[in-house]
Short mmCIF file of C-alpha atoms in Angstrom, two decimals:
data_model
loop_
_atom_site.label_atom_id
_atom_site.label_comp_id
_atom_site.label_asym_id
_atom_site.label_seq_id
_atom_site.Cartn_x
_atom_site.Cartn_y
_atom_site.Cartn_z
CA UNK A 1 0.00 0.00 0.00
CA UNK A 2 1.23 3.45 -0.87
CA UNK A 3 2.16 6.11 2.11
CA UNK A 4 -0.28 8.74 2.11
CA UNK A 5 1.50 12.08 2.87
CA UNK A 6 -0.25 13.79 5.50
CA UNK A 7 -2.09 16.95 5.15
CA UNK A 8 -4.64 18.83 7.04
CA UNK A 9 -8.52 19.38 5.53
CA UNK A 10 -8.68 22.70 4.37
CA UNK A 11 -9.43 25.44 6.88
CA UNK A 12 -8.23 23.90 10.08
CA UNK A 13 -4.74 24.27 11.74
CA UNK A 14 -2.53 22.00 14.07
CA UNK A 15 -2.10 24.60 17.20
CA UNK A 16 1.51 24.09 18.69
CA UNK A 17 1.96 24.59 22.39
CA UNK A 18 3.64 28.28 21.78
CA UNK A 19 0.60 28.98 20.26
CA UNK A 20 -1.52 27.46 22.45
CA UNK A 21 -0.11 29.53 25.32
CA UNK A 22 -1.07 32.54 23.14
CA UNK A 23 -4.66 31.49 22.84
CA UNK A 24 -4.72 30.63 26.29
CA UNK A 25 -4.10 34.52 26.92
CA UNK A 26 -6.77 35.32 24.89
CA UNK A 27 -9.54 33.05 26.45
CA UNK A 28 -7.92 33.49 30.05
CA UNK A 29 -8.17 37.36 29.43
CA UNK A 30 -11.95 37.01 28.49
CA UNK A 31 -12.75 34.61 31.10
CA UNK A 32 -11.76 37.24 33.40
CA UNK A 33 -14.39 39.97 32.16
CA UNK A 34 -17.07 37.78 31.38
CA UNK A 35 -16.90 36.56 34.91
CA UNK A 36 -16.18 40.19 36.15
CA UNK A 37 -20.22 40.88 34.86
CA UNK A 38 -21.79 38.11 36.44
CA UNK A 39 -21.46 35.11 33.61
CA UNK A 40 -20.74 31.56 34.44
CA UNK A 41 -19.64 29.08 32.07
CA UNK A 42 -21.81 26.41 30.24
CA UNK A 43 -20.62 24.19 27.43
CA UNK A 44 -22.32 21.65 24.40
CA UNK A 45 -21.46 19.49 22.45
CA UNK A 46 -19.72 19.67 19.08
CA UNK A 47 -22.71 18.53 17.05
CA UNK A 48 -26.36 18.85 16.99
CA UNK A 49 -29.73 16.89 15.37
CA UNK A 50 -29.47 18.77 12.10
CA UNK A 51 -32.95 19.57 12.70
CA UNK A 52 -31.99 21.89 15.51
CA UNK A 53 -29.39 24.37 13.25
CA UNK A 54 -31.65 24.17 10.25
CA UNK A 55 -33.75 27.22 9.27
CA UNK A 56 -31.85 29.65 12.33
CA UNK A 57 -29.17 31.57 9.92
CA UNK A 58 -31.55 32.17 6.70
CA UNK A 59 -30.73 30.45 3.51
CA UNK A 60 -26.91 31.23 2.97
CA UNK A 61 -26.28 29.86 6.50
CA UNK A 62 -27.53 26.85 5.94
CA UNK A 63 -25.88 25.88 3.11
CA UNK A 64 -22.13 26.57 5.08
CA UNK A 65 -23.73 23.28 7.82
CA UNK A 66 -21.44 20.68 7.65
CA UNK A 67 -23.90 17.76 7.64
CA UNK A 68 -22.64 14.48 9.13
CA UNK A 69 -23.64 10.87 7.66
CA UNK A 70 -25.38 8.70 9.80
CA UNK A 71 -23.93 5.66 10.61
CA UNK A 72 -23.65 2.31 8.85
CA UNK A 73 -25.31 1.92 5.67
CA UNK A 74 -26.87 5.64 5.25
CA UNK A 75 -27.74 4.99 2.11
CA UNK A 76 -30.16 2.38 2.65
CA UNK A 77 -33.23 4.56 3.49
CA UNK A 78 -32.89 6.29 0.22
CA UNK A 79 -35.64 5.53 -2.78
CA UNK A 80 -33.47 4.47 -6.35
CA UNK A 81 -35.39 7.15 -7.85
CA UNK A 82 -34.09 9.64 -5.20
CA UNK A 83 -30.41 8.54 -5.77
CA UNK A 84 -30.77 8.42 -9.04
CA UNK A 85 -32.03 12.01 -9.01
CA UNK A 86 -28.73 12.83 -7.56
CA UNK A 87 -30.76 16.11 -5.84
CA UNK A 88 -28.80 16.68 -2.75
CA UNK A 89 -31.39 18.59 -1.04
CA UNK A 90 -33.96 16.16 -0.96
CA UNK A 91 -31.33 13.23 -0.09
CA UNK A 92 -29.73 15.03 3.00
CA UNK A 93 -33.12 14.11 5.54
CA UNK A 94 -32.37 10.19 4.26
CA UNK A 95 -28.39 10.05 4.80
CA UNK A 96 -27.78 12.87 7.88
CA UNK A 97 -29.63 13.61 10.87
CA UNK A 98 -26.53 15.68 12.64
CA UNK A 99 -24.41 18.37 11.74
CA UNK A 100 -21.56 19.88 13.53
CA UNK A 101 -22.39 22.98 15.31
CA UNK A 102 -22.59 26.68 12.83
CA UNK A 103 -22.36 29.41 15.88
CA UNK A 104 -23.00 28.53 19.70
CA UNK A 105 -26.04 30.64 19.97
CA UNK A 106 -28.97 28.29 18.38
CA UNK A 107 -26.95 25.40 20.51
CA UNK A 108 -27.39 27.76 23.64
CA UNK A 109 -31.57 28.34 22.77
CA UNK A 110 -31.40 24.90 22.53
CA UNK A 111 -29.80 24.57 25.82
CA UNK A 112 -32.05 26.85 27.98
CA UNK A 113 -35.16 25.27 26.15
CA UNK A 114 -33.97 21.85 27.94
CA UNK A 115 -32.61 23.21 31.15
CA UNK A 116 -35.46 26.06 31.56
CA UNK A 117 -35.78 24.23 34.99
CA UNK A 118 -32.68 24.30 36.16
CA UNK A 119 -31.71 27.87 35.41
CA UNK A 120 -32.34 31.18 37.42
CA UNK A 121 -33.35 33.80 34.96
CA UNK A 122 -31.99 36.34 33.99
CA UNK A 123 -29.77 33.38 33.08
CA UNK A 124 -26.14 34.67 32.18
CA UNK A 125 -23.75 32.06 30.03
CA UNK A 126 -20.26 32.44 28.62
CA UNK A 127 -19.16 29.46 26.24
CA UNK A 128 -15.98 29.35 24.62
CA UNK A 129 -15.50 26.42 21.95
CA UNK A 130 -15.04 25.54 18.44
CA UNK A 131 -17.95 26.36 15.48
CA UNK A 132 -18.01 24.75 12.33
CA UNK A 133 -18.57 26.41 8.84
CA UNK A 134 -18.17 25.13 5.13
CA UNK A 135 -16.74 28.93 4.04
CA UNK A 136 -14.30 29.24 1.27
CA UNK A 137 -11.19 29.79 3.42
CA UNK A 138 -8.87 32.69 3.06
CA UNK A 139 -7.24 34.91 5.62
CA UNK A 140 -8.65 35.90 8.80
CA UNK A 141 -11.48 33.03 7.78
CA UNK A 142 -11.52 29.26 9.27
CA UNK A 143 -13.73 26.10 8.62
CA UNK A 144 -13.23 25.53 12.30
CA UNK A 145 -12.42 28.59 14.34
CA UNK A 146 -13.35 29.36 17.86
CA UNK A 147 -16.02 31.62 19.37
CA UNK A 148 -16.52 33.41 22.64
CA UNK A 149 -19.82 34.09 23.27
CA UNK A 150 -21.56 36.06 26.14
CA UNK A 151 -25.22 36.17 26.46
CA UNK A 152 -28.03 36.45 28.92
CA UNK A 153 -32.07 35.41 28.30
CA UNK A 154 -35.00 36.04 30.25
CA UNK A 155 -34.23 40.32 30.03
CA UNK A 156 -35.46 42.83 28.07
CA UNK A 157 -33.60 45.42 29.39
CA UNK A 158 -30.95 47.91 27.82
CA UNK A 159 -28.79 47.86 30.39
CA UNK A 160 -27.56 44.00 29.10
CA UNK A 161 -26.73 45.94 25.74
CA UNK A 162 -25.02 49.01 27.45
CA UNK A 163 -23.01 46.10 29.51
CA UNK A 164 -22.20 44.62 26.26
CA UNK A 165 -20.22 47.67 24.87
CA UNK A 166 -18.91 47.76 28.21
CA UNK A 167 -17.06 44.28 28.27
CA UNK A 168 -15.93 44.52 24.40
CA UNK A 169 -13.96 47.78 25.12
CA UNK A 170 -12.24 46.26 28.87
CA UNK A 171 -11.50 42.85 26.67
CA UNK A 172 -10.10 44.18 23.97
CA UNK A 173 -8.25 47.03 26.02
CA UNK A 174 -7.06 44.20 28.34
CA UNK A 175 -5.73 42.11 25.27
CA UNK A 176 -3.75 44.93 24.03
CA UNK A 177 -5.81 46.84 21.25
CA UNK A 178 -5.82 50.65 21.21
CA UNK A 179 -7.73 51.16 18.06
CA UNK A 180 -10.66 49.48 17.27
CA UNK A 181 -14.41 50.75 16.79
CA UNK A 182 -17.54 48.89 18.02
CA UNK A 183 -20.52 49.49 15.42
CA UNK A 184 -23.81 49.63 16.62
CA UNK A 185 -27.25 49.18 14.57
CA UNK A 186 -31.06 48.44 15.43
CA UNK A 187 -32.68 45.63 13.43
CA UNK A 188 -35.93 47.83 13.77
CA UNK A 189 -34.11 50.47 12.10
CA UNK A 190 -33.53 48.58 9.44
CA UNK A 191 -37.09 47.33 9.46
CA UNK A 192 -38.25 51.06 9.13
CA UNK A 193 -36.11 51.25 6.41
CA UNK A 194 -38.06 48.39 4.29
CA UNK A 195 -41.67 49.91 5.55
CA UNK A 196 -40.60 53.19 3.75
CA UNK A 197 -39.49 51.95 0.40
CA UNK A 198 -42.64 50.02 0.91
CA UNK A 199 -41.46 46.61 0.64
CA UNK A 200 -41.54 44.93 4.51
CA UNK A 201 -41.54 41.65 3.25
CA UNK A 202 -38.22 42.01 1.72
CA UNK A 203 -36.78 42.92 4.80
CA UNK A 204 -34.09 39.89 5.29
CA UNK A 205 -33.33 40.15 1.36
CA UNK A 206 -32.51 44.09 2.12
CA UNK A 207 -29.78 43.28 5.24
CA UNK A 208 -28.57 40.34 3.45
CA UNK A 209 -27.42 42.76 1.07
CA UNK A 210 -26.63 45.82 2.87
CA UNK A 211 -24.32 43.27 4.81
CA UNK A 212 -22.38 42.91 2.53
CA UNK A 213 -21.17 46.68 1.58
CA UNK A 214 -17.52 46.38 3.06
CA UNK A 215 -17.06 43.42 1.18
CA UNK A 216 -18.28 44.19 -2.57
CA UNK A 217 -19.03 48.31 -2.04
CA UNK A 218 -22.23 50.00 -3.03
CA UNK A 219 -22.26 49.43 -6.55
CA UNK A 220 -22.26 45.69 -5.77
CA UNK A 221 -25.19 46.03 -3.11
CA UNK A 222 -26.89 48.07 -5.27
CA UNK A 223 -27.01 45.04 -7.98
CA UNK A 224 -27.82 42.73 -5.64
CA UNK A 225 -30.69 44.64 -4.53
CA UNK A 226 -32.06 44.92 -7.74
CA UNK A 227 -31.59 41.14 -8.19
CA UNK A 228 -34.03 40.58 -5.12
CA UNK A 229 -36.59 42.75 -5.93
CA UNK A 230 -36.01 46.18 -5.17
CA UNK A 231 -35.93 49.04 -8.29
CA UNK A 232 -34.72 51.61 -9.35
CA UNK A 233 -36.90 54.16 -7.00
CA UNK A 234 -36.36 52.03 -4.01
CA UNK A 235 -32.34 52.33 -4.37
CA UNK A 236 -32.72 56.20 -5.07
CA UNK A 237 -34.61 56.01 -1.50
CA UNK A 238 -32.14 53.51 0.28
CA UNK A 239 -29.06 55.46 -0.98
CA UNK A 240 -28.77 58.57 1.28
CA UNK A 241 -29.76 56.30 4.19
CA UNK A 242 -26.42 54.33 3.42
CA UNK A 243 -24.64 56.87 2.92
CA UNK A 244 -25.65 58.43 6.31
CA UNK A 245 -22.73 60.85 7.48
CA UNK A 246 -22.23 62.61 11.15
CA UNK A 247 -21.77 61.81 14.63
CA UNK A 248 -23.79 59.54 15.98
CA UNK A 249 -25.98 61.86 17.25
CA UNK A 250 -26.43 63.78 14.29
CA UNK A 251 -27.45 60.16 12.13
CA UNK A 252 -30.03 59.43 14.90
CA UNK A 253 -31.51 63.01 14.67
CA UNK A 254 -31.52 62.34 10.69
CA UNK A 255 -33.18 59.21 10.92
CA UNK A 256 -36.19 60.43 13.14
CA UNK A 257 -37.23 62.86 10.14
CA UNK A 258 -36.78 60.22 7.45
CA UNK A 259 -38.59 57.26 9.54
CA UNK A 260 -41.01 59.91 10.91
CA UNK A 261 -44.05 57.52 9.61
CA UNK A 262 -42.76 54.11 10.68
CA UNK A 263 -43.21 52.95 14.47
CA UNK A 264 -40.90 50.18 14.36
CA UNK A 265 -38.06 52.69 13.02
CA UNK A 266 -38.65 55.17 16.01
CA UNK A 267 -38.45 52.50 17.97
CA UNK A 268 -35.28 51.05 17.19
CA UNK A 269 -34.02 54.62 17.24
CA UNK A 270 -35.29 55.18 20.84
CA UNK A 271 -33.61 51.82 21.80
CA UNK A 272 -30.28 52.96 20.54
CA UNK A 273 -30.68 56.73 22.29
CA UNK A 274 -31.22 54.57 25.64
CA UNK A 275 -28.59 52.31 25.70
CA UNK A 276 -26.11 55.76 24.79
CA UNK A 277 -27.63 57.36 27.89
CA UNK A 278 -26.95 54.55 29.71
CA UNK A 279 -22.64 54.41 28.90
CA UNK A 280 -23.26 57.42 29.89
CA UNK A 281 -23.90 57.17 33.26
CA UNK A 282 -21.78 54.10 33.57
CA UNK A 283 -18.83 55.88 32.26
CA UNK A 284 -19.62 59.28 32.88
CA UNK A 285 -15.97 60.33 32.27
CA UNK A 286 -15.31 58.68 28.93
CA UNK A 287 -16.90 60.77 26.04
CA UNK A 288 -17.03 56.31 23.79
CA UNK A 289 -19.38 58.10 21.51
CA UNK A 290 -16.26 60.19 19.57
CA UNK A 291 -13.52 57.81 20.39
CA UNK A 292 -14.89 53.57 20.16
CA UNK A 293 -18.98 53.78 19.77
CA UNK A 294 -20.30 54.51 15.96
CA UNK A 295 -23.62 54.28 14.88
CA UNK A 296 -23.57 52.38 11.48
CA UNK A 297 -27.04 51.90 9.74
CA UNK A 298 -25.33 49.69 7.05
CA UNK A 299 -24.66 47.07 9.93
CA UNK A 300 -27.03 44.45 9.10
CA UNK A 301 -25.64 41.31 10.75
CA UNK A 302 -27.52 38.76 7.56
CA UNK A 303 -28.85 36.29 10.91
CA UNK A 304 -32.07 35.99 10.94
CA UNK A 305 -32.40 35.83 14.59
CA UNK A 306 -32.13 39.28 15.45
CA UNK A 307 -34.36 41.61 16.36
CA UNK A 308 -33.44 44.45 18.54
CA UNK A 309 -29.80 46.26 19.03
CA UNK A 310 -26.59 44.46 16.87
CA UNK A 311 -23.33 44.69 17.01
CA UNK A 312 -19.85 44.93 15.56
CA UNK A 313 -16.35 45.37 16.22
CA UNK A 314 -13.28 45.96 14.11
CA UNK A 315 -9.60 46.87 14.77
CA UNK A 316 -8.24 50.01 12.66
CA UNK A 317 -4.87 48.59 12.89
CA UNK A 318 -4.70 45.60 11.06
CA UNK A 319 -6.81 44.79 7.85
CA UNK A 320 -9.28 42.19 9.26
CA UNK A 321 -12.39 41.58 8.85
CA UNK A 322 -14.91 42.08 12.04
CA UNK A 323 -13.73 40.25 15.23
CA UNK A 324 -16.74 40.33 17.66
CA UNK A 325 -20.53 40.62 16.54
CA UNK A 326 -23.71 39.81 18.02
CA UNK A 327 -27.49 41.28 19.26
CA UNK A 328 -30.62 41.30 20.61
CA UNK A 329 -33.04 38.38 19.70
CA UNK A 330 -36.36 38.34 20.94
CA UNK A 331 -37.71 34.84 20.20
CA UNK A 332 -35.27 32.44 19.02
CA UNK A 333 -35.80 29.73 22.11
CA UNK A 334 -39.23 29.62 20.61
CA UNK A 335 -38.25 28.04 18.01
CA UNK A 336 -37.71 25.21 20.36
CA UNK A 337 -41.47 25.74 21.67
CA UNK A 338 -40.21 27.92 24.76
CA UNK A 339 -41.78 31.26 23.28
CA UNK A 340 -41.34 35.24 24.15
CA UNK A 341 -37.98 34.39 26.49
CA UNK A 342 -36.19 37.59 24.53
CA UNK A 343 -32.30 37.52 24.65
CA UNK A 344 -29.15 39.27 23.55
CA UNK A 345 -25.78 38.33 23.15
CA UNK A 346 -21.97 39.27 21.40
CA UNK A 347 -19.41 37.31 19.80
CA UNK A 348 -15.67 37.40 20.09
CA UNK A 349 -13.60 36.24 17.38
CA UNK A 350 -11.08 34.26 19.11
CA UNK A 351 -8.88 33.41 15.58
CA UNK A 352 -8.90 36.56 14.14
CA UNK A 353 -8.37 38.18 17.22
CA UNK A 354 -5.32 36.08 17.59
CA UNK A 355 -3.96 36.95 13.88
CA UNK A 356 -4.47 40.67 15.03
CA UNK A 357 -2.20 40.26 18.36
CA UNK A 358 0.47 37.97 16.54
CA UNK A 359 0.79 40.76 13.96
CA UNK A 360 0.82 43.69 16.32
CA UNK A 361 3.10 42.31 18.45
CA UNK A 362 0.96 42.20 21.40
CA UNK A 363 1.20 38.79 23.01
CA UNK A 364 3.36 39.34 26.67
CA UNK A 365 6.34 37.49 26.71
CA UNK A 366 5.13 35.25 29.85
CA UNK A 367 2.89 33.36 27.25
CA UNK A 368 6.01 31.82 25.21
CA UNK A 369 6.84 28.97 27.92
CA UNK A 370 4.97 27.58 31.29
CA UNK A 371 8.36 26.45 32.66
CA UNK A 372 10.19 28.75 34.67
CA UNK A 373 13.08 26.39 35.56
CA UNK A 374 15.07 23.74 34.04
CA UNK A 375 17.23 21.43 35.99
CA UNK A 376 19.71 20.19 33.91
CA UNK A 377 21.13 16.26 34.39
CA UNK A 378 24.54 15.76 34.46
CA UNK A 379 24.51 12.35 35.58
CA UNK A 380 22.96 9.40 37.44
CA UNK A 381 23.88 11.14 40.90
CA UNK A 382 23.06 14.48 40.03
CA UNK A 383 19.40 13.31 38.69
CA UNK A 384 18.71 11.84 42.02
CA UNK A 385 19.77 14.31 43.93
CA UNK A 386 17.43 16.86 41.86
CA UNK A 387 14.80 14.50 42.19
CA UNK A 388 13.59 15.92 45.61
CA UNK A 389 14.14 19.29 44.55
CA UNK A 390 11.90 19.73 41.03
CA UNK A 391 9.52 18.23 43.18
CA UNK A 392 9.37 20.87 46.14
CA UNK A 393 9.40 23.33 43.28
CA UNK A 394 6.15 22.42 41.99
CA UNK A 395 4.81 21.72 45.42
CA UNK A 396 5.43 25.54 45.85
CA UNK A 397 3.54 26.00 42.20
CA UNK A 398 6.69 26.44 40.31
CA UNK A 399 6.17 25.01 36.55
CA UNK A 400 10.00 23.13 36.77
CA UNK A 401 11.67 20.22 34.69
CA UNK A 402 14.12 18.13 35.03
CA UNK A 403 15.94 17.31 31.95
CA UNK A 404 15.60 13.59 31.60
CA UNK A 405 18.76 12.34 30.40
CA UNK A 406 22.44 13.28 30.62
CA UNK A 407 23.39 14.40 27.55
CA UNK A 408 25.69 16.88 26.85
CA UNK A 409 24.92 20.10 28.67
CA UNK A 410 25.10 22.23 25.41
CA UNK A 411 21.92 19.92 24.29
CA UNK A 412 20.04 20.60 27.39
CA UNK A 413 21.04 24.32 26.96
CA UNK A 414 19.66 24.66 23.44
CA UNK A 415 16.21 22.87 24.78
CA UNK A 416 16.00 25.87 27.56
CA UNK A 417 16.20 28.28 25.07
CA UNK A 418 13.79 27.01 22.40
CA UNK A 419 11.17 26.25 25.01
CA UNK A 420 12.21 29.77 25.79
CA UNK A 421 12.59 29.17 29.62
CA UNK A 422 13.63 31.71 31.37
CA UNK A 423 16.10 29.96 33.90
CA UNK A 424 18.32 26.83 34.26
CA UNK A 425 19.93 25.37 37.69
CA UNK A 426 22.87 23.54 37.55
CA UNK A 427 23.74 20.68 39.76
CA UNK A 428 27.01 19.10 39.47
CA UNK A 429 29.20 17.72 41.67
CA UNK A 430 30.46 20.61 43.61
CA UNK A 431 26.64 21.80 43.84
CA UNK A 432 26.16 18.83 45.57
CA UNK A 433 29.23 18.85 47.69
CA UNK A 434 28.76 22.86 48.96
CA UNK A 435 25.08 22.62 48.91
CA UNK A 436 24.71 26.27 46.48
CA UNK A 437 23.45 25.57 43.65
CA UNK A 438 23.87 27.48 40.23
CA UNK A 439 21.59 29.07 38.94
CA UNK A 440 21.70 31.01 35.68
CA UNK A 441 19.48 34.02 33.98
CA UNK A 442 19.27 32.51 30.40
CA UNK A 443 18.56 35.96 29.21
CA UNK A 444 20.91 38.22 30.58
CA UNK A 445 22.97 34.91 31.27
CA UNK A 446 24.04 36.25 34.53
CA UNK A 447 24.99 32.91 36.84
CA UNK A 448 24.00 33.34 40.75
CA UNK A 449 25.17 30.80 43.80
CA UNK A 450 22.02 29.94 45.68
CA UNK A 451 21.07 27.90 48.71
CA UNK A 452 18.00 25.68 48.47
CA UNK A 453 15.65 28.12 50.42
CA UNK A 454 17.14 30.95 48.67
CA UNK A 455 16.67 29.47 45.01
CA UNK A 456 13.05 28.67 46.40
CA UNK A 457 12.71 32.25 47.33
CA UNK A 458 14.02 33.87 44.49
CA UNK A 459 11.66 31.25 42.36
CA UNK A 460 8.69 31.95 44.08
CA UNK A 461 8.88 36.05 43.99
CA UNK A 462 9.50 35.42 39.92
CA UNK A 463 6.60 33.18 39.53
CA UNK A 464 4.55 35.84 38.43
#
């Protein structure tokens, strides 16, 4: 049999334990906040009945749900006719009843339906874990990626939106970023929007497209509008709407003349004025409105889900696509026959937020090794008497090796540094015979005599 080289499916990546350490800072640092406003953690599991993701993320959604076959002979259910029709869409039900999970929202509806029990509303949730999506891949875009998601059911109020601003500026402040915006829409905004050209039931074909303005500009929404039904008259009205200029103020004050006749538009407006005037009293000494904050009617998020307030954030120092989204959505765990529980909820882009860091330089140095020490072997006598001492090391929580043969010392040096640890003790024989052991700075490469209780000491106080 031939040797298949090895090679990884398209879209995924091996993650090597440098790099792990770096992600580790990113969820660690999240963690941190989530916690820091009252979420706990909850996971799922990878995949779901197919019937649960199905019909949640509108028509292009679906279609990016990697199905999985059912087991054994999934073919067997299938008519002739229907194979021989070779009509994918109508074979799917017959060969694949799971999928692997598209976002962890639907999966968390899912969750609360089941567990509506168990939980105390408002019921507060962060999950961090790996999503699944058939996309073409290209840079800053996985087939499996992880997301960070934050959300809370069973409350209608602002303040959860407000809160949400909140914890995407400490996060991303904590990780490092200086520069990055955090867009804001209403999905009843964009529901006045359709009630004024005069075509409501076009709303989702309208976002879809608007969506998609950063990515093929307004000439190319423009066509696609006029693919899904809208004309000529309708674009003439939707055009000064995108191209809405002014503080965010100034775009709200705008927007009350032009959806002057539609409720639902002065509602989502109002919605938006509230959760501003609630920052503000949160952080009455940050002016986010001129610095991080922008109102941005083009924001459509293309979900179907939402309803109220979305969101989105992007960094303005690297070219990348967004790295956090999310909103309000008031009915999506009825879908699961649990109706009018209303809920709202962002998104952080763990891989592209990682690709923005590794670019910028921003990962701290303490993430390149979890060993502080090394304890080089220089023979059979000098690994038992080190034996006792990498032990009492970690007792103390010191992350310490011992090296594990007794090669040549310029070996065990060379492993040090491309583990990138930051010190090395050396026991030899007259280490053993004086009882100071030597301990050397591997970056400054400074070499310091040390008793046992000092060495522990000096380990301890740099175990930061």
């Amino acid at each position: 049999m031939a040797q298949v080289k090895p090679s990884l499916a398209k879209g995924t990546r091996d993650f090597s334990s440098d790099e792990m350490e770096k992600r580790n800072f990113i969820f660690n640092t999240l963690k941190k906040v989530f916690k820091k406003y009252g979420y706990n953690e909850i996971q799922t599991p990878s995949f779901e009945n197919l019937s649960t993701l199905t019909g949640k993320y509108g028509d292009e959604g679906d279609k990016l749900i990697f199905k999985i076959l059912n087991s054994g002979d999934y073919l067997s259910k299938a008519s002739p006719d229907l194979l021989a029709s070779k009509d994918s869409t109508k074979l799917i039900p017959y060969i694949s009843e799971k999928a692997l999970r598209y976002d962890l929202t639907v999966p968390f509806a899912r969750y609360v339906v089941m567990h509506q029990n168990d939980i105390t509303l408002p019921f507060k949730r962060f999950q961090i874990q790996p999503v699944w999506r058939a996309d073409r891949p290209q840079r800053g875009r996985y087939r499996e990626f992880y997301q960070c998601d934050v959300d809370v059911v069973g409350s209608a109020s602002l303040l959860n939106e407000a809160e949400f601003i909140l914890i995407y500026k400490e996060s991303l402040q904590a990780l490092g970023l200086k520069d990055f915006t955090i867009k804001l829409n209403n999905r009843k905004i964009l529901t006045g929007i359709a009630e004024l050209i005069g075509k409501p039931e076009l709303i989702v074909d309208m976002t879809v497209a608007i969506d998609k303005l950063d990515k093929i500009g307004l000439e190319g929404v423009n066509k696609e509008l006029l693919e899904r039904g809208f004309t000529e008259q309708d674009l003439a009205i939707l055009q000064p709407i995108i191209l809405l200029e002014g503080t965010s103020a100034q775009k709200l004050e705008s927007l009350k003349q032009t959806l002057a006749s539609s409720q639902t538009g002065l509602a989502g407006i109002a919605e938006i004025e509230k959760v501003f005037d609630i920052i503000r009293h949160l952080v009455p000494n940050e002016d986010l409105f001129t610095s991080i904050v922008e109102l941005d009617i083009t924001l459509a998020r293309g979900l179907n889900y939402y309803t109220g307030c979305i969101f989105e954030v992007k960094t303005n120092e690297v070219a990348m696509g967004s790295i956090g989204g999310g909103g309000r959505y008031d009915d999506l765990t009825g879908m699961f026959g649990l109706k009018d529980l209303t809920g709202v909820g962002v998104s952080f882009g763990a891989d592209r937020i990682y690709d923005v860091l590794e670019e910028l330089n921003l990962f701290p140095e303490s993430t390149s090794s979890s060993t502080l020490v090394l304890i080089c072997n220089f023979d059979e006598q000098s690994e038992l008497y080190s034996l006792p001492i990498v032990q009492e090391l970690r007792e103390q929580g010191i992350a310490s090796e011992l090296y594990p043969s007794s090669v040549k010392l310029k070996k065990q040096m060379t492993y040090a540094d491309n583990k990138k640890i930051p010190y090395v003790l050396l026991v030899g024989e007259e280490e053993m015979n004086t009882g100071l052991l030597s301990l050397k700075d591997m970056k400054s490469g400074e070499q310091h005599k040390l008793t046992k209780s000092e060495l522990l000491s000096f380990l301890v106080k740099n175990n930061s």
